[in-house]
Short mmCIF file of C-alpha atoms in Angstrom, two decimals:
data_model
loop_
_atom_site.label_atom_id
_atom_site.label_comp_id
_atom_site.label_asym_id
_atom_site.label_seq_id
_atom_site.Cartn_x
_atom_site.Cartn_y
_atom_site.Cartn_z
CA ALA N 2 -87.99 -68.23 -57.78
CA GLY N 3 -86.39 -65.88 -55.24
CA GLY N 4 -85.80 -63.14 -57.82
CA SER N 5 -89.54 -62.69 -58.43
CA PHE N 6 -90.45 -61.95 -54.83
CA TYR N 7 -91.35 -58.29 -54.23
CA PHE N 8 -88.59 -57.46 -51.73
CA TYR N 9 -85.91 -59.31 -53.74
CA ASN N 10 -86.03 -56.73 -56.53
CA THR N 11 -84.39 -53.37 -55.88
CA ALA N 12 -86.43 -51.53 -58.53
CA THR N 13 -89.73 -52.90 -57.26
CA LEU N 14 -88.72 -52.18 -53.70
CA ALA N 15 -87.68 -48.60 -54.48
CA PHE N 16 -90.97 -47.92 -56.24
CA GLY N 17 -92.97 -49.44 -53.39
CA ARG N 18 -91.11 -47.37 -50.81
CA GLN N 19 -91.73 -44.20 -52.81
CA GLU N 20 -95.45 -44.95 -53.19
CA PHE N 21 -95.75 -45.69 -49.46
CA LYS N 22 -94.05 -42.39 -48.59
CA LYS N 23 -96.25 -40.49 -51.01
CA THR N 24 -99.41 -41.95 -49.46
CA TRP N 25 -98.46 -42.19 -45.79
CA GLY N 26 -95.35 -40.03 -45.30
CA ASP N 27 -92.29 -41.11 -43.27
CA ARG N 28 -93.67 -43.36 -40.55
CA LYS N 29 -92.12 -45.51 -37.88
CA LEU N 30 -92.69 -49.27 -37.95
CA GLU N 31 -95.07 -49.58 -35.01
CA ASP N 32 -98.65 -50.42 -34.08
CA ASN N 33 -101.45 -48.26 -35.50
CA TRP N 34 -99.13 -46.76 -38.08
CA ARG N 35 -102.06 -45.83 -40.35
CA ARG N 36 -103.47 -43.27 -37.91
CA SER N 37 -103.05 -39.65 -38.93
CA SER N 38 -101.43 -38.88 -35.58
CA LYS N 39 -98.60 -41.22 -36.50
CA GLN N 40 -97.38 -38.97 -39.32
CA SER N 41 -93.78 -37.90 -38.65
CA THR N 42 -91.68 -35.11 -40.10
CA GLY N 43 -88.76 -37.35 -41.09
CA ILE N 44 -87.34 -40.85 -40.84
CA ASN N 45 -84.88 -39.93 -38.11
CA ASN N 46 -87.05 -37.42 -36.30
CA GLU N 47 -88.16 -38.69 -32.91
CA GLU N 48 -90.77 -35.98 -32.51
CA GLU N 49 -94.08 -36.74 -34.20
CA ALA N 50 -96.23 -34.06 -35.78
CA VAL N 51 -99.97 -34.57 -35.55
CA VAL N 52 -101.76 -34.27 -38.88
CA GLU N 53 -105.32 -33.07 -38.53
CA ALA N 54 -107.85 -35.02 -40.59
CA VAL N 55 -109.71 -32.86 -43.09
CA VAL N 56 -113.40 -32.88 -42.21
CA ILE N 57 -115.85 -32.25 -45.07
CA SER N 58 -119.38 -31.43 -44.10
CA GLU N 59 -122.25 -33.45 -45.50
CA SER N 60 -123.49 -30.47 -47.50
CA GLU N 61 -120.09 -29.98 -49.18
CA LEU N 62 -119.32 -33.64 -49.74
CA TYR N 63 -120.85 -33.96 -53.21
CA LYS N 64 -120.04 -30.52 -54.62
CA PRO N 65 -117.35 -30.52 -57.36
CA GLU N 66 -116.06 -27.16 -56.06
CA THR N 67 -115.05 -28.83 -52.79
CA TYR N 68 -112.46 -30.91 -54.62
CA ILE N 69 -111.57 -28.48 -57.39
CA SER N 70 -110.49 -25.99 -54.71
CA LYS N 71 -107.97 -28.50 -53.45
CA ILE N 72 -106.21 -28.91 -56.81
CA PRO N 73 -102.71 -27.34 -56.48
CA THR N 74 -102.11 -24.07 -58.28
CA ASP N 75 -98.68 -23.25 -56.85
CA GLN N 76 -96.09 -23.89 -59.59
CA VAL N 77 -93.57 -25.32 -57.11
CA VAL N 78 -96.13 -27.90 -55.97
CA ILE N 79 -97.11 -28.71 -59.55
CA ASP N 80 -93.44 -29.18 -60.53
CA SER N 81 -92.95 -31.48 -57.55
CA LEU N 82 -95.95 -33.56 -58.60
CA ALA N 83 -94.57 -33.77 -62.14
CA LYS N 84 -91.25 -35.04 -60.80
CA ASP N 85 -93.03 -37.66 -58.69
CA ARG N 86 -95.07 -38.73 -61.73
CA ASN N 87 -91.94 -39.02 -63.89
CA PHE N 88 -90.08 -41.06 -61.32
CA ALA N 89 -93.13 -43.30 -60.92
CA TYR N 90 -93.19 -43.91 -64.68
CA TYR N 91 -89.48 -44.80 -64.57
CA GLN N 92 -89.84 -47.19 -61.66
CA LEU N 93 -92.97 -48.74 -63.14
CA GLY N 94 -91.11 -49.35 -66.39
CA LEU N 95 -88.35 -51.13 -64.48
CA ILE N 96 -90.86 -53.19 -62.52
CA TYR N 97 -92.54 -54.41 -65.72
CA LYS N 98 -89.13 -55.13 -67.25
CA GLU N 99 -87.32 -56.78 -64.35
CA LYS N 100 -90.01 -58.32 -62.19
CA PHE N 101 -92.78 -59.31 -64.59
CA LYS N 102 -90.81 -59.57 -67.87
CA GLU N 103 -93.66 -57.62 -69.47
CA TYR N 104 -91.46 -55.93 -72.03
CA GLY N 105 -94.28 -54.32 -73.99
CA LEU N 106 -95.73 -52.63 -70.91
CA ALA N 107 -92.23 -51.65 -69.79
CA ALA N 108 -91.43 -50.03 -73.14
CA ASN N 109 -94.79 -48.26 -73.13
CA ARG N 110 -94.15 -46.63 -69.75
CA LEU N 111 -90.56 -45.65 -70.56
CA GLU N 112 -91.45 -44.27 -74.00
CA LYS N 113 -94.23 -42.25 -72.35
CA LEU N 114 -91.76 -40.91 -69.78
CA LEU N 115 -89.52 -39.48 -72.51
CA THR N 116 -92.46 -37.40 -73.78
CA LEU N 117 -92.98 -35.80 -70.35
CA ASN N 118 -89.79 -33.72 -70.28
CA PRO N 119 -88.25 -35.69 -67.39
CA GLU N 120 -85.35 -34.39 -65.34
CA GLU N 121 -81.88 -35.05 -66.70
CA ARG N 122 -81.03 -37.89 -64.33
CA LEU N 123 -83.85 -40.06 -65.73
CA ILE N 124 -83.25 -39.55 -69.46
CA LEU N 125 -80.12 -41.66 -69.98
CA PRO N 126 -81.13 -44.68 -67.87
CA THR N 127 -84.56 -44.61 -69.57
CA LYS N 128 -82.99 -44.70 -73.03
CA TYR N 129 -80.59 -47.44 -71.97
CA ASN N 130 -83.40 -49.57 -70.56
CA LEU N 131 -85.38 -49.09 -73.76
CA TYR N 132 -82.34 -50.27 -75.72
CA LYS N 133 -82.12 -53.35 -73.47
CA ILE N 134 -85.86 -54.09 -73.88
CA TYR N 135 -85.81 -53.81 -77.67
CA ASN N 136 -82.62 -55.82 -77.87
CA GLN N 137 -84.18 -58.51 -75.65
CA THR N 138 -87.33 -58.64 -77.80
CA GLU N 139 -85.30 -58.66 -81.04
CA GLN N 140 -86.68 -55.35 -82.27
CA THR N 141 -83.36 -54.52 -83.87
CA GLY N 142 -84.37 -51.25 -85.48
CA LEU N 143 -85.60 -49.70 -82.24
CA ALA N 144 -82.64 -51.11 -80.30
CA ASP N 145 -80.19 -49.56 -82.76
CA GLN N 146 -82.10 -46.27 -82.61
CA TYR N 147 -81.55 -45.95 -78.87
CA LYS N 148 -78.03 -47.33 -79.03
CA ASN N 149 -77.01 -44.71 -81.58
CA ASP N 150 -78.86 -41.99 -79.65
CA ILE N 151 -76.87 -42.74 -76.50
CA ILE N 152 -73.50 -43.06 -78.26
CA ASN N 153 -73.96 -39.93 -80.38
CA ASN N 154 -75.76 -37.64 -77.94
CA HIS N 155 -74.20 -38.81 -74.67
CA PRO N 156 -70.71 -39.98 -75.77
CA ASN N 157 -69.03 -39.46 -72.39
CA SER N 158 -71.61 -41.32 -70.34
CA ARG N 159 -71.03 -44.72 -68.75
CA TYR N 160 -73.95 -46.05 -70.83
CA ALA N 161 -72.18 -45.09 -74.05
CA GLU N 162 -69.04 -46.78 -72.77
CA ILE N 163 -71.00 -49.95 -71.99
CA LEU N 164 -72.56 -49.96 -75.47
CA LYS N 165 -69.24 -49.35 -77.23
CA ASN N 166 -67.31 -51.82 -75.04
CA PRO N 167 -69.83 -54.27 -73.53
CA ASN N 168 -67.11 -56.46 -72.02
CA THR N 169 -65.23 -53.59 -70.38
CA GLN N 170 -65.16 -53.53 -66.60
CA LEU N 171 -66.29 -50.05 -65.57
CA ALA N 172 -65.13 -50.04 -61.96
CA THR N 173 -62.48 -47.50 -63.02
CA ASP N 174 -64.96 -45.28 -64.89
CA GLU N 175 -65.50 -42.23 -62.71
CA SER N 176 -69.17 -42.02 -63.73
CA SER N 177 -69.93 -45.63 -62.81
CA PRO N 178 -71.65 -46.67 -59.57
CA GLU N 179 -68.81 -49.12 -58.89
CA PHE N 180 -66.18 -46.39 -59.05
CA LYS N 181 -68.20 -44.12 -56.80
CA TYR N 182 -68.71 -46.95 -54.31
CA LYS N 183 -64.96 -47.59 -54.14
CA ALA N 184 -64.28 -43.88 -53.65
CA LEU N 185 -66.88 -43.73 -50.90
CA TYR N 186 -65.35 -46.77 -49.21
CA LYS N 187 -62.03 -44.93 -49.03
CA GLU N 188 -63.82 -42.10 -47.23
CA PHE N 189 -65.15 -44.69 -44.79
CA GLU N 190 -61.62 -45.97 -44.17
CA ALA N 191 -60.59 -42.37 -43.49
CA GLY N 192 -63.19 -42.17 -40.72
CA LYS N 193 -65.55 -39.73 -42.48
CA TYR N 194 -68.62 -41.58 -41.28
CA GLN N 195 -71.22 -38.82 -41.52
CA TYR N 196 -70.07 -38.00 -45.04
CA VAL N 197 -70.38 -41.68 -45.99
CA ILE N 198 -73.90 -41.88 -44.55
CA ASP N 199 -75.08 -38.72 -46.34
CA THR N 200 -73.43 -39.60 -49.66
CA SER N 201 -74.74 -43.17 -49.52
CA ASP N 202 -78.25 -41.75 -49.28
CA GLU N 203 -77.63 -39.61 -52.35
CA TYR N 204 -76.26 -42.55 -54.35
CA ILE N 205 -79.05 -44.89 -53.21
CA ASP N 206 -81.57 -42.44 -54.61
CA LEU N 207 -79.52 -41.85 -57.78
CA TYR N 208 -78.98 -45.55 -58.54
CA ASN N 209 -82.40 -46.90 -57.56
CA GLY N 210 -82.83 -50.30 -59.22
CA ASN N 211 -79.08 -50.86 -59.65
CA ASP N 212 -77.28 -53.80 -58.04
CA ILE N 213 -74.93 -51.34 -56.31
CA VAL N 214 -77.72 -50.22 -53.95
CA PRO N 215 -77.42 -53.13 -51.43
CA LYS N 216 -73.66 -52.51 -51.27
CA LEU N 217 -74.28 -48.84 -50.50
CA GLU N 218 -76.86 -49.76 -47.85
CA MET N 219 -74.38 -52.11 -46.17
CA LEU N 220 -71.60 -49.52 -46.26
CA LYS N 221 -74.01 -46.99 -44.77
CA ALA N 222 -74.97 -49.45 -42.01
CA THR N 223 -71.30 -49.98 -41.14
CA ALA N 224 -70.67 -46.23 -41.03
CA ILE N 225 -73.70 -45.87 -38.75
CA ALA N 226 -72.17 -48.51 -36.47
CA ARG N 227 -68.92 -46.57 -36.16
CA LYS N 228 -70.70 -43.26 -35.66
CA ASP N 229 -73.65 -44.14 -33.42
CA GLY N 230 -72.91 -47.54 -31.91
CA PHE N 231 -74.63 -50.86 -31.34
CA GLU N 232 -78.34 -50.00 -31.30
CA ALA N 233 -78.17 -47.87 -34.44
CA TYR N 234 -76.13 -50.61 -36.18
CA LYS N 235 -78.71 -53.21 -35.18
CA LYS N 236 -81.51 -51.20 -36.79
CA ALA N 237 -79.47 -50.52 -39.93
CA LEU N 238 -78.53 -54.19 -40.35
CA ASN N 239 -82.12 -55.24 -39.86
CA PHE N 240 -83.15 -52.83 -42.61
CA VAL N 241 -80.58 -54.26 -45.05
CA SER N 242 -81.46 -57.89 -44.24
CA LEU N 243 -85.21 -57.33 -44.63
CA ASN N 244 -85.14 -55.14 -47.71
CA TYR N 245 -82.42 -56.87 -49.74
CA PRO N 246 -82.67 -60.52 -48.60
CA ASN N 247 -81.65 -62.03 -51.94
CA SER N 248 -78.45 -59.98 -52.31
CA GLU N 249 -75.09 -60.99 -50.88
CA GLU N 250 -75.19 -57.92 -48.65
CA GLY N 251 -78.64 -58.80 -47.36
CA LYS N 252 -77.51 -62.33 -46.51
CA GLN N 253 -74.40 -60.96 -44.82
CA ALA N 254 -76.49 -58.50 -42.81
CA GLN N 255 -78.80 -61.31 -41.68
CA LEU N 256 -75.82 -63.46 -40.67
CA ILE N 257 -74.28 -60.64 -38.63
CA TYR N 258 -77.65 -59.79 -37.08
CA ALA N 259 -78.33 -63.40 -36.06
CA THR N 260 -74.89 -64.62 -35.01
CA ILE N 261 -72.53 -61.72 -34.25
CA LEU N 262 -74.72 -59.00 -32.75
CA PRO N 263 -75.89 -61.23 -29.85
CA THR N 264 -72.25 -61.65 -28.78
CA LEU N 265 -71.81 -57.86 -28.69
CA ALA N 266 -75.07 -56.95 -26.95
CA ASN N 267 -73.74 -57.07 -23.39
CA LYS N 268 -72.90 -53.57 -22.12
CA ALA N 269 -71.42 -54.80 -18.82
CA PHE N 270 -67.80 -53.93 -18.11
CA LEU N 271 -65.23 -56.59 -17.24
CA PRO N 272 -63.75 -56.35 -13.71
CA ASP N 273 -60.31 -54.72 -13.81
CA GLU N 274 -58.53 -57.74 -12.37
CA GLU N 275 -59.70 -59.98 -15.20
CA SER N 276 -57.70 -58.23 -17.91
CA ASP N 277 -53.98 -58.12 -18.62
CA SER N 278 -54.32 -55.82 -21.62
CA TRP N 279 -54.80 -52.11 -20.97
CA LYS N 280 -54.83 -48.71 -22.62
CA ALA N 281 -54.28 -45.11 -21.57
CA VAL N 282 -56.70 -42.76 -23.31
CA TYR N 283 -56.58 -39.00 -23.81
CA THR N 284 -59.81 -37.33 -24.92
CA PHE N 285 -60.06 -34.52 -27.49
CA THR N 286 -62.94 -32.74 -29.15
CA SER N 287 -63.27 -33.20 -32.90
CA GLU N 288 -62.12 -29.58 -33.35
CA GLU N 289 -58.83 -30.41 -31.61
CA GLN N 290 -57.56 -32.75 -34.35
CA GLU N 291 -54.23 -30.94 -34.70
CA ALA N 292 -53.64 -31.10 -30.94
CA ALA N 293 -54.48 -34.81 -30.99
CA GLU N 294 -52.00 -35.44 -33.79
CA ALA N 295 -49.32 -33.44 -31.94
CA LEU N 296 -49.86 -35.52 -28.80
CA LYS N 297 -49.66 -38.76 -30.75
CA GLU N 298 -46.37 -37.65 -32.26
CA LYS N 299 -45.04 -36.78 -28.79
CA LEU N 300 -46.17 -40.17 -27.41
CA ASP N 301 -44.49 -41.99 -30.29
CA GLY N 302 -41.26 -40.16 -29.49
CA ALA N 303 -41.48 -41.13 -25.81
CA ILE N 304 -42.19 -44.78 -26.64
CA GLU N 305 -39.16 -44.85 -28.92
CA GLU N 306 -36.94 -43.14 -26.31
CA TYR N 307 -38.01 -45.55 -23.55
CA ARG N 308 -37.72 -48.48 -25.98
CA TYR N 309 -41.16 -49.79 -25.11
CA THR N 310 -41.41 -51.78 -28.34
CA ASN N 311 -44.62 -53.47 -27.19
CA LEU N 312 -46.49 -50.14 -27.07
CA SER N 313 -48.18 -48.31 -29.93
CA THR N 314 -50.51 -45.34 -30.35
CA SER N 315 -53.51 -44.43 -32.45
CA ILE N 316 -56.08 -41.69 -32.95
CA ASP N 317 -59.52 -43.33 -32.67
CA TYR N 318 -62.93 -41.97 -33.57
CA TYR N 319 -65.45 -42.13 -30.70
CA ASP N 320 -68.42 -40.03 -31.81
CA PRO N 321 -68.99 -36.95 -34.00
CA ASN N 322 -67.71 -34.68 -31.22
CA THR N 323 -64.92 -36.77 -29.70
CA VAL N 324 -61.67 -38.47 -30.69
CA PHE N 325 -59.26 -40.47 -28.53
CA VAL N 326 -55.49 -40.59 -28.54
CA VAL N 327 -54.74 -44.09 -27.26
CA ILE N 328 -51.65 -45.83 -25.93
CA HIS N 329 -52.01 -49.58 -26.60
CA GLY N 330 -50.09 -52.56 -25.24
CA LEU N 331 -49.96 -51.83 -21.49
CA ASN N 332 -50.20 -54.79 -19.10
CA SER N 333 -52.18 -53.44 -16.13
CA LYS N 334 -54.16 -50.50 -14.81
CA MET N 335 -51.25 -49.45 -12.62
CA GLY N 336 -48.89 -49.79 -15.59
CA SER N 337 -51.13 -47.54 -17.67
CA LYS N 338 -51.30 -44.96 -14.93
CA GLY N 339 -47.59 -45.23 -14.23
CA PHE N 340 -46.54 -44.60 -17.81
CA ALA N 341 -48.93 -41.66 -18.18
CA GLU N 342 -47.59 -40.16 -14.93
CA ILE N 343 -44.00 -40.52 -16.13
CA LEU N 344 -44.88 -38.57 -19.27
CA LYS N 345 -46.62 -35.97 -17.12
CA GLU N 346 -43.60 -35.39 -14.88
CA ASN N 347 -40.85 -35.74 -17.50
CA LYS N 348 -39.61 -32.22 -18.32
CA LYS N 349 -39.06 -33.19 -21.94
CA TYR N 350 -42.66 -34.24 -22.55
CA LYS N 351 -44.79 -32.53 -19.86
CA ILE N 352 -48.02 -34.20 -20.99
CA LYS N 353 -50.43 -32.66 -18.51
CA ARG N 354 -53.61 -33.51 -20.37
CA PRO N 355 -56.12 -35.62 -18.38
CA TYR N 356 -56.37 -39.29 -19.29
CA PHE N 357 -58.10 -42.45 -18.11
CA GLU N 358 -57.01 -46.07 -17.98
CA ILE N 359 -59.20 -48.79 -19.47
CA ALA N 360 -58.93 -52.54 -20.01
CA THR N 361 -58.92 -53.53 -23.69
CA PRO N 362 -62.22 -55.50 -23.48
CA ASN N 363 -63.89 -52.51 -21.81
CA TYR N 364 -62.51 -50.17 -24.47
CA LYS N 365 -64.17 -52.38 -27.08
CA THR N 366 -67.44 -52.17 -25.15
CA VAL N 367 -67.19 -48.37 -24.93
CA GLN N 368 -66.64 -48.10 -28.68
CA ILE N 369 -69.47 -50.50 -29.54
CA HIS N 370 -72.09 -49.06 -27.19
CA LYS N 371 -70.83 -45.47 -27.00
CA ASN N 372 -71.18 -45.61 -23.21
CA LEU N 373 -68.04 -43.78 -22.11
CA GLU N 374 -69.91 -41.85 -19.41
CA ASP N 375 -71.04 -45.12 -17.84
CA TYR N 376 -67.47 -46.37 -17.76
CA LEU N 377 -66.07 -43.15 -16.29
CA SER N 378 -68.81 -43.10 -13.61
CA ARG N 379 -68.00 -46.71 -12.73
CA SER N 380 -64.28 -45.94 -12.49
CA SER N 381 -64.95 -42.88 -10.34
CA GLU N 382 -67.14 -44.93 -7.99
CA GLU N 383 -64.51 -47.65 -7.71
CA GLU N 384 -61.87 -45.02 -6.98
CA LYS N 385 -63.98 -43.60 -4.14
CA ASN N 386 -64.62 -47.04 -2.69
CA SER N 387 -60.93 -47.95 -2.76
CA ASN N 388 -59.96 -44.60 -1.15
CA PRO N 389 -62.72 -43.84 1.37
CA GLN N 390 -60.68 -41.06 3.05
CA LYS N 391 -60.62 -38.95 -0.12
#
């Protein structure tokens, strides 16, 4: 069945990813990835740090002191190892429970974890999973023990709420993954793409093994698309489709990757004469948000005064450093330029800020591929060619 395959299970996958990182570090998917020189300092770091192989001489190879000297003594390192061990116990318990249905082994690992003074974030989900295991295996006494523990000692937790009201939908519970996902989606709609990416990473780590993880990965991929463009989106979608293939989000990612991305791959700009839909665009830095909003308000006033009911404006995100104020609904390049020049010369508006005209299909291309400089260079070259005396 599909649910038993390694990469179809979010808990198994999370554990496998952690074990790979612990053994090999953060490595790119490429040839010869096992070589020490392929070790990198981070997933998104393009610069690779060479890790020197430790060479042990023949005379030292079989001496116990050689290896004893390498045992960590720094308390920070020891604490880090303890955290890794605890998380491994937790993930292993989930793997036995969810993938193999080995409830005895699962309970053994999770019970052991609770004796190891785990960090707070692991305690409640461990107790809840033990309750589920004992309930599943009809060990009523142990199930009730953990149920009462959670309700009495963690009464405000989402797990207590689930146990007290098993049929309650918790999407409105502020501690639930569903609630946090909905709140994060609102931040996405507000254009806070970097915040969404960073917070998704936090939640993905926090809710490892939960069904909300593929949703968070897909939201993160979409935020990456808005922030960094086509190539980054392609990589993010590929990650979701390969790592969560049995989830709805994984299937959606694969569909987009296979059918929609190919239609967006072309970076070429449409010739100006082939479009009858145009925009005038004013560029602002991200620090100039107030100035951008003031200009939009001024443009809206001008559109209303001139009764150009077919025109509208927006403030559009371009990249982390740039936003656009856009006039939509113009019919030609000359019309775009003409309206912008009217606003520049009109004493009431005096909009002197530089702008550029762009056909709607080319604006879409610029936003998808983040290739504004290519478009502006092309426009500049065309302007020179059409006015050779300048």
